[in-house]
Short mmCIF file of C-alpha atoms and ligand atoms in Angstrom, two decimals:
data_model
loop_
_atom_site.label_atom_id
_atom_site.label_comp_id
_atom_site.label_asym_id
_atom_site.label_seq_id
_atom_site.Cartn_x
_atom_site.Cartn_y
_atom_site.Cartn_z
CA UNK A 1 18.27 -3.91 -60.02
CA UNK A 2 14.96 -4.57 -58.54
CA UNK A 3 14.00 -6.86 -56.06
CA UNK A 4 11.58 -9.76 -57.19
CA UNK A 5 10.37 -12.63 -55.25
CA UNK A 6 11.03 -12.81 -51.32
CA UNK A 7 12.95 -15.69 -51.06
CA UNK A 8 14.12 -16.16 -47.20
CA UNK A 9 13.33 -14.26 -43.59
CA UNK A 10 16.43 -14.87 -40.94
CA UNK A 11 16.94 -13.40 -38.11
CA UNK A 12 18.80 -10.26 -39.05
CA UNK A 13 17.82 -10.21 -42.94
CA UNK A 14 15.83 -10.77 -45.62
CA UNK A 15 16.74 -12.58 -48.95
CA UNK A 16 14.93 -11.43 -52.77
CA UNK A 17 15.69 -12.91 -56.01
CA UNK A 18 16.70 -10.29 -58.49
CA UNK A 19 15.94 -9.93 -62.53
CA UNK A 20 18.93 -11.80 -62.63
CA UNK A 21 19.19 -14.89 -61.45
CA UNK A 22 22.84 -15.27 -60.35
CA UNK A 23 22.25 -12.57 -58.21
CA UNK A 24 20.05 -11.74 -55.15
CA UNK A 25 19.31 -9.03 -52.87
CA UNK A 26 19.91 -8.78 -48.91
CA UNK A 27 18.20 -6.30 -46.91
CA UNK A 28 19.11 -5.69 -43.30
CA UNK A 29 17.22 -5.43 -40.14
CA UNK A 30 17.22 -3.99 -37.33
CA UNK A 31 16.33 -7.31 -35.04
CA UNK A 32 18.71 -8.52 -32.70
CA UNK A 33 18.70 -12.31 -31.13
CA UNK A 34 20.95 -13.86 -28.82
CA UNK A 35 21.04 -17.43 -27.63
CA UNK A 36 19.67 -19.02 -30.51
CA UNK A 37 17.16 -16.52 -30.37
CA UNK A 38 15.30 -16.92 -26.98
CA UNK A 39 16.09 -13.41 -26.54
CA UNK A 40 15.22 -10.73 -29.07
CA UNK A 41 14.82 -7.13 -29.59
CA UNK A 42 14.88 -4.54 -32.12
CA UNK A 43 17.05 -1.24 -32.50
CA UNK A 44 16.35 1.55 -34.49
CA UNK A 45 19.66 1.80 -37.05
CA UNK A 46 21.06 -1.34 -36.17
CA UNK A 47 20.19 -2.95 -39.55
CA UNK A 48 21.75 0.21 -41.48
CA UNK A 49 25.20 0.03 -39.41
CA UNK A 50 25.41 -3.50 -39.79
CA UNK A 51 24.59 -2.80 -43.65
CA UNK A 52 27.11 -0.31 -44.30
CA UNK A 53 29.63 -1.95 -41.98
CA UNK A 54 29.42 -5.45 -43.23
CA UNK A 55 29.75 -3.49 -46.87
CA UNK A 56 32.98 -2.06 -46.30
CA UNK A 57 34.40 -4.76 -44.96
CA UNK A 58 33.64 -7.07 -47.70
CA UNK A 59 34.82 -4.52 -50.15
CA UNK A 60 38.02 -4.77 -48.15
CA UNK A 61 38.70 -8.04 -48.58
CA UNK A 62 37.31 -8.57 -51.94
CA UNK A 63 40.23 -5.64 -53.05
CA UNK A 64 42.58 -8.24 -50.77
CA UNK A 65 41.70 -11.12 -53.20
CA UNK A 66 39.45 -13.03 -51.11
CA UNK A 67 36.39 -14.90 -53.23
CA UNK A 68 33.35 -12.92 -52.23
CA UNK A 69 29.81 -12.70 -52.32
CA UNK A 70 29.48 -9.50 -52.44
CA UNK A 71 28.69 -7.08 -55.29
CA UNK A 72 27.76 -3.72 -54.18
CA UNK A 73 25.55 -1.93 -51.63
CA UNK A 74 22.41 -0.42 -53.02
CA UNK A 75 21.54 2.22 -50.30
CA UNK A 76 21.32 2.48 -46.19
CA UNK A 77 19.73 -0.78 -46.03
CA UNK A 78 20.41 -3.34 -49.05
CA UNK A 79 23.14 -4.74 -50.65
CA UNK A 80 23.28 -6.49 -53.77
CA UNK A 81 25.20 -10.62 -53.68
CA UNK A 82 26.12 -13.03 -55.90
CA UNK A 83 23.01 -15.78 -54.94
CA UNK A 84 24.87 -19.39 -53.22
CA UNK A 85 24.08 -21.95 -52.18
CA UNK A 86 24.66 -21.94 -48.53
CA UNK A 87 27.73 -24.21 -47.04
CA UNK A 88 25.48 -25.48 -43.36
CA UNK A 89 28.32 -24.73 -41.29
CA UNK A 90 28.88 -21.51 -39.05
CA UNK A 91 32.29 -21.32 -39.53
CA UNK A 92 34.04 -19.56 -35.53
CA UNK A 93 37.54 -18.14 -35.02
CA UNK A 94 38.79 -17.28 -32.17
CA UNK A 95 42.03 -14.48 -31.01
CA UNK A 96 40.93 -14.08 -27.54
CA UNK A 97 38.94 -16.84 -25.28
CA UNK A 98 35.27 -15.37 -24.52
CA UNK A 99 32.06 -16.47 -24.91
CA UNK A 100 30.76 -20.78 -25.52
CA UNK A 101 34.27 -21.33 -25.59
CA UNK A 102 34.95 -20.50 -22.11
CA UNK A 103 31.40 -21.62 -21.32
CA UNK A 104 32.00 -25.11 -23.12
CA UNK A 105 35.71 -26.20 -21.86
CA UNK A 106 35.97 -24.40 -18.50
CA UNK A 107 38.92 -22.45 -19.47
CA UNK A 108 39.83 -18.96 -18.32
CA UNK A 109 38.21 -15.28 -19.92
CA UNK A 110 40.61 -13.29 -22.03
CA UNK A 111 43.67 -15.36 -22.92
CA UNK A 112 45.35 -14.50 -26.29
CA UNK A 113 45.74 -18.15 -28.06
CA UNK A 114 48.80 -18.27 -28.93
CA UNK A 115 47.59 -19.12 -32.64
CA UNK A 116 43.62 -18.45 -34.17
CA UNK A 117 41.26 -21.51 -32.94
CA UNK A 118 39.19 -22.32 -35.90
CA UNK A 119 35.84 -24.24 -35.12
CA UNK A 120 32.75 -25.57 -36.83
CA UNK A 121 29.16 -25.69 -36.35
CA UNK A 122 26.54 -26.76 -37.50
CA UNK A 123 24.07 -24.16 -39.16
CA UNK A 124 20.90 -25.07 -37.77
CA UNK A 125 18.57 -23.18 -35.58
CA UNK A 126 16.50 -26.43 -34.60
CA UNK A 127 19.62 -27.94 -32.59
CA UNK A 128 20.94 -24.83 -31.72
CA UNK A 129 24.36 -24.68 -34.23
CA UNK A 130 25.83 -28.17 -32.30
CA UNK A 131 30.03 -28.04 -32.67
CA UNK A 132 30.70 -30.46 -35.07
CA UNK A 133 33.94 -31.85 -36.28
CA UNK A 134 35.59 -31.65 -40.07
CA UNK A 135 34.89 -35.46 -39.94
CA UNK A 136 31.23 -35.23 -38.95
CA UNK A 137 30.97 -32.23 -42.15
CA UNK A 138 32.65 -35.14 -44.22
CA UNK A 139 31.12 -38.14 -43.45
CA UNK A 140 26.99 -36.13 -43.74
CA UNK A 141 27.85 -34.59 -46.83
CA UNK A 142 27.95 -31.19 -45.50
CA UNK A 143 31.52 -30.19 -47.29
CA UNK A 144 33.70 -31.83 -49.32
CA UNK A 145 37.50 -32.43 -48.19
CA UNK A 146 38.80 -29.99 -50.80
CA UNK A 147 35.80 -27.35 -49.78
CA UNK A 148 36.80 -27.53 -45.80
CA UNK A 149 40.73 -27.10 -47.30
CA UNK A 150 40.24 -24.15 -49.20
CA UNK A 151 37.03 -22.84 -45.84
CA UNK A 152 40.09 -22.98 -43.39
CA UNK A 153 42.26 -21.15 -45.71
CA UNK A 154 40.40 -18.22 -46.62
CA UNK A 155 39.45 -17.93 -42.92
CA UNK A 156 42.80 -17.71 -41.82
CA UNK A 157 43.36 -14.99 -44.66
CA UNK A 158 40.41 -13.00 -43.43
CA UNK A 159 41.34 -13.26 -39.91
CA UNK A 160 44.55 -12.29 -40.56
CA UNK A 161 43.52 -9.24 -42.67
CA UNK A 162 40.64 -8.12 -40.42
CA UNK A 163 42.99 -7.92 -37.27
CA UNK A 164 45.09 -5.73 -39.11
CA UNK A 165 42.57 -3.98 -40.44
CA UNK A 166 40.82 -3.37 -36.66
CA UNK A 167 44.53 -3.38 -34.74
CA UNK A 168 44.54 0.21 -37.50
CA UNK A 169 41.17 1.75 -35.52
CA UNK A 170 42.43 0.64 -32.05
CA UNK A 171 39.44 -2.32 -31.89
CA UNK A 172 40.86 -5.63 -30.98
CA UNK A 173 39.31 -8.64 -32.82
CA UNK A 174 38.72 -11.36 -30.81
CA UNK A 175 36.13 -13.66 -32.50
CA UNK A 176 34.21 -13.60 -35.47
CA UNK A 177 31.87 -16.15 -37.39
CA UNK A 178 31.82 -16.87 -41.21
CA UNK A 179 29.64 -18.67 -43.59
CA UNK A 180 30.68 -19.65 -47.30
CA UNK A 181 28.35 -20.80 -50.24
CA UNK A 182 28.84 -21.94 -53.37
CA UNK A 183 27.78 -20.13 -56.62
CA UNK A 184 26.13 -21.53 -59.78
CA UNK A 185 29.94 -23.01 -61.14
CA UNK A 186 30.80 -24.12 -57.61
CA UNK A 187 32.91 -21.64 -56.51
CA UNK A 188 33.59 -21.25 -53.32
CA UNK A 189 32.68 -17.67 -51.90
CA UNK A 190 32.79 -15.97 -48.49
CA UNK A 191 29.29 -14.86 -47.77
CA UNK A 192 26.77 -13.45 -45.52
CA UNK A 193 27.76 -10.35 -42.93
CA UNK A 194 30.48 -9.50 -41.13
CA UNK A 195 29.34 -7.00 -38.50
CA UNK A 196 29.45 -6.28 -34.87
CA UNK A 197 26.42 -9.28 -34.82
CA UNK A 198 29.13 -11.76 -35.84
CA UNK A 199 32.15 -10.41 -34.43
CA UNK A 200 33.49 -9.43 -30.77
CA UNK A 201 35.73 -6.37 -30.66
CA UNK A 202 37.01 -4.85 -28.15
CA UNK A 203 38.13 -1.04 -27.44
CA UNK A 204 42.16 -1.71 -27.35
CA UNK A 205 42.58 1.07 -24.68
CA UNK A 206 39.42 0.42 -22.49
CA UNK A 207 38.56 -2.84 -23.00
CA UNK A 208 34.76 -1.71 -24.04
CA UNK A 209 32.84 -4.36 -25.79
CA UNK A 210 31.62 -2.52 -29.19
CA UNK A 211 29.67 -5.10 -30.30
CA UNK A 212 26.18 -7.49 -29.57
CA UNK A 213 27.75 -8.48 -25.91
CA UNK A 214 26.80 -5.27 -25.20
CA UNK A 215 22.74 -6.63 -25.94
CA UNK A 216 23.79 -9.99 -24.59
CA UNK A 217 24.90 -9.10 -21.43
CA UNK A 218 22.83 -6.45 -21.35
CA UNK A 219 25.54 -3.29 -21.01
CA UNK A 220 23.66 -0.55 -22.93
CA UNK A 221 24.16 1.82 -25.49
CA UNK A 222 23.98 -0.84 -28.09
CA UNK A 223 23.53 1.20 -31.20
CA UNK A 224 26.32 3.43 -29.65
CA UNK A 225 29.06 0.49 -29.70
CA UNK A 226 28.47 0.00 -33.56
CA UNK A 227 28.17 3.55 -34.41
CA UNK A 228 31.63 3.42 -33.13
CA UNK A 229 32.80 0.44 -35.23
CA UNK A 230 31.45 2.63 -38.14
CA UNK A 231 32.81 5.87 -37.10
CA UNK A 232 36.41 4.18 -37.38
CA UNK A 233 35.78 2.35 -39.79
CA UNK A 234 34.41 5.13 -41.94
CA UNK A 235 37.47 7.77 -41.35
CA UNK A 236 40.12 4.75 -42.49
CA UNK A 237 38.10 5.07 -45.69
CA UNK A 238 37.61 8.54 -46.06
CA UNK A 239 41.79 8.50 -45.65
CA UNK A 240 42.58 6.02 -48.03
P1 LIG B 1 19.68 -16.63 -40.02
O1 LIG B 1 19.23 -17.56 -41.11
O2 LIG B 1 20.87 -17.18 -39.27
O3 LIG B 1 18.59 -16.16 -39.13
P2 LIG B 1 19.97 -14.03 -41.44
O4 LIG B 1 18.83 -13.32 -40.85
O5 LIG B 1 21.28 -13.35 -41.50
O6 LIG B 1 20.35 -15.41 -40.75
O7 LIG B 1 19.48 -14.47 -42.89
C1 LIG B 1 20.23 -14.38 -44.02
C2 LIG B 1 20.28 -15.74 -44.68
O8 LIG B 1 20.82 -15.57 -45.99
C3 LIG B 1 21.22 -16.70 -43.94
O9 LIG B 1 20.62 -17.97 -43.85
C4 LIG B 1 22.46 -16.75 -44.84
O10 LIG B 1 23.10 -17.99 -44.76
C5 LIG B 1 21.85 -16.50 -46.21
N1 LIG B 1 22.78 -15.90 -47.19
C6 LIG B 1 23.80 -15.06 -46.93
N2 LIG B 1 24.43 -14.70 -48.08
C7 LIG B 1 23.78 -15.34 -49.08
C8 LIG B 1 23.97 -15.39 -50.50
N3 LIG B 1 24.94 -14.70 -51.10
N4 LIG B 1 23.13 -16.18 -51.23
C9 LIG B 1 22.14 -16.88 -50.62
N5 LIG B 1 21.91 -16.87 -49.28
C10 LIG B 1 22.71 -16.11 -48.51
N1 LIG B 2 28.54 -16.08 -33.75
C1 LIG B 2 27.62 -15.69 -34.71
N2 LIG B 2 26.50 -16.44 -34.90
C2 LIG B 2 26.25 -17.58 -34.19
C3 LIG B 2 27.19 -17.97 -33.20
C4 LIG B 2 28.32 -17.20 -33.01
O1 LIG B 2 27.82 -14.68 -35.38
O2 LIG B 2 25.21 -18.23 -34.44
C5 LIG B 2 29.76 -15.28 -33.52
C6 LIG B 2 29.68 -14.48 -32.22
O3 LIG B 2 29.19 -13.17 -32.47
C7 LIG B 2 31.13 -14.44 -31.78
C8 LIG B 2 31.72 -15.75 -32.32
O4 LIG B 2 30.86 -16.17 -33.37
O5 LIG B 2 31.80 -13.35 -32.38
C9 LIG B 2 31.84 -16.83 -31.26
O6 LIG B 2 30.62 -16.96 -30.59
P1 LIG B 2 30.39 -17.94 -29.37
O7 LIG B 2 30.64 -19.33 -29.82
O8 LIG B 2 31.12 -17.47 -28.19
O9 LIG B 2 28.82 -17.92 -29.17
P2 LIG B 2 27.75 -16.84 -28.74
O10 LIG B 2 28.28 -16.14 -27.53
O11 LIG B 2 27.56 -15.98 -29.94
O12 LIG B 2 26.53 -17.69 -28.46
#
């Protein structure tokens, strides 16, 4: 499958159209943005682990039954999708309080909810991702009642698979972000990355943070905290 036309630069990939047009290409970079990008940097390998991280895990829960985009990984830096049409929202769950959360409401670091919190945002750069509400989504168009059903139950699926999954390698999930599109029937499919970009984990033992934090916060050894997430990973699959 060859790539075509460039379609789309992000932040942390690039989007082709493929000779067929139900399907398009991603290819990862190794940029790195934080705060609605007014701080930025680039890692060597950082778009490969992401790549081959976000791969396996969407091969994970495609095997589980979820409805994903995903159709195979080409090589160290590309992976082939089905093309969708993005849902706008930035779909946020939340294990552990960290991060805006804590920021937003004032409440204290590091408390387990006692069930996931699942929140919604707006996908767009130029207001920096507001919070929005499923009524606000409604009432602008942005999903339909029966699409924000069936968003909130496949993200409850995948959290609940993906803390397994981690709880296996000893890495604590405490947050993660999703995005869904629909394809060319309008089927609803999970899509874009799941990676230590979009997700917080945390070393169960230690406590480490093995994922961007670490460039947030500026702890170090960022490439280091997802080699790890990959090093795990990896040896679960080489078991199975
Ligand atoms: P951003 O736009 O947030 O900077 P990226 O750099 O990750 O993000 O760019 C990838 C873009 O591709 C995102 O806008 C994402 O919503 C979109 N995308 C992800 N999966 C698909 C897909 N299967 N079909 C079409 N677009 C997709
Ligand atoms: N997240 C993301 N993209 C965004 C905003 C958040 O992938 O545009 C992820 C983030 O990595 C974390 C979770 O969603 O795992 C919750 O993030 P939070 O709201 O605390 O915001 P952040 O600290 O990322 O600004």
């Amino acid at each position: 499958m060859e790539k075509k036309d460039f379609i789309y630069e992000g932040k942390a990939k690039k989007v082709f159209t493929t000779d067929d047009p139900s399907l398009c290409l991603i290819e990862y970079k190794n940029s790195l943005t934080a705060f609605n990008a007014l701080k930025k940097d680039s890692i060597e390998g950082k778009g490969r682990l992401n790549n081959l991280i976000s791969s396996a895990l969407f091969e994970y829960l495609r095997k589980e039954g979820i409805p994903t985009h995903f159709v195979e990984r080409l090589d160290d830096l590309r992976q082939l999708v089905k093309k969708v049409t993005i849902v706008p929202i930035e779909v946020v769950v939340r294990n552990i309080t960290t991060g805006t959360l804590c920021k937003r409401l004032g409440v204290e670091e590091g408390l387990r909810l006692p069930r996931p919190l699942v929140e919604l945002y707006l996908k767009d750069d130029s207001l920096g991702d507001p919070i929005i509400t499923e009524d606000h989504a409604l009432l602008f168009g942005w999903a339909t009642e029966g699409q924000l059903i069936r968003i909130k139950e496949i993200t409850l699926k995948v959290n609940s698979l993906l803390t397994s999954l981690f709880s296996e390698l000893g890495i604590i999930l405490v947050d993660f972000k999703l995005e869904f599109g629909l394809d060319d029937k309008g089927n609803l499919l999970l899509a874009d990355e799941i990676s230590p970009d979009t997700c917080r984990f945390w070393d169960e033992q230690t406590k480490n943070r093995l994922d961007k934090d670490r460039f947030r916060k500026d702890l170090g050894d960022v490439l280091g905290a997802y080699e790890e997430i990959w090093r795990r990973l990896s040896s679960r699959e080489a078991r199975a």
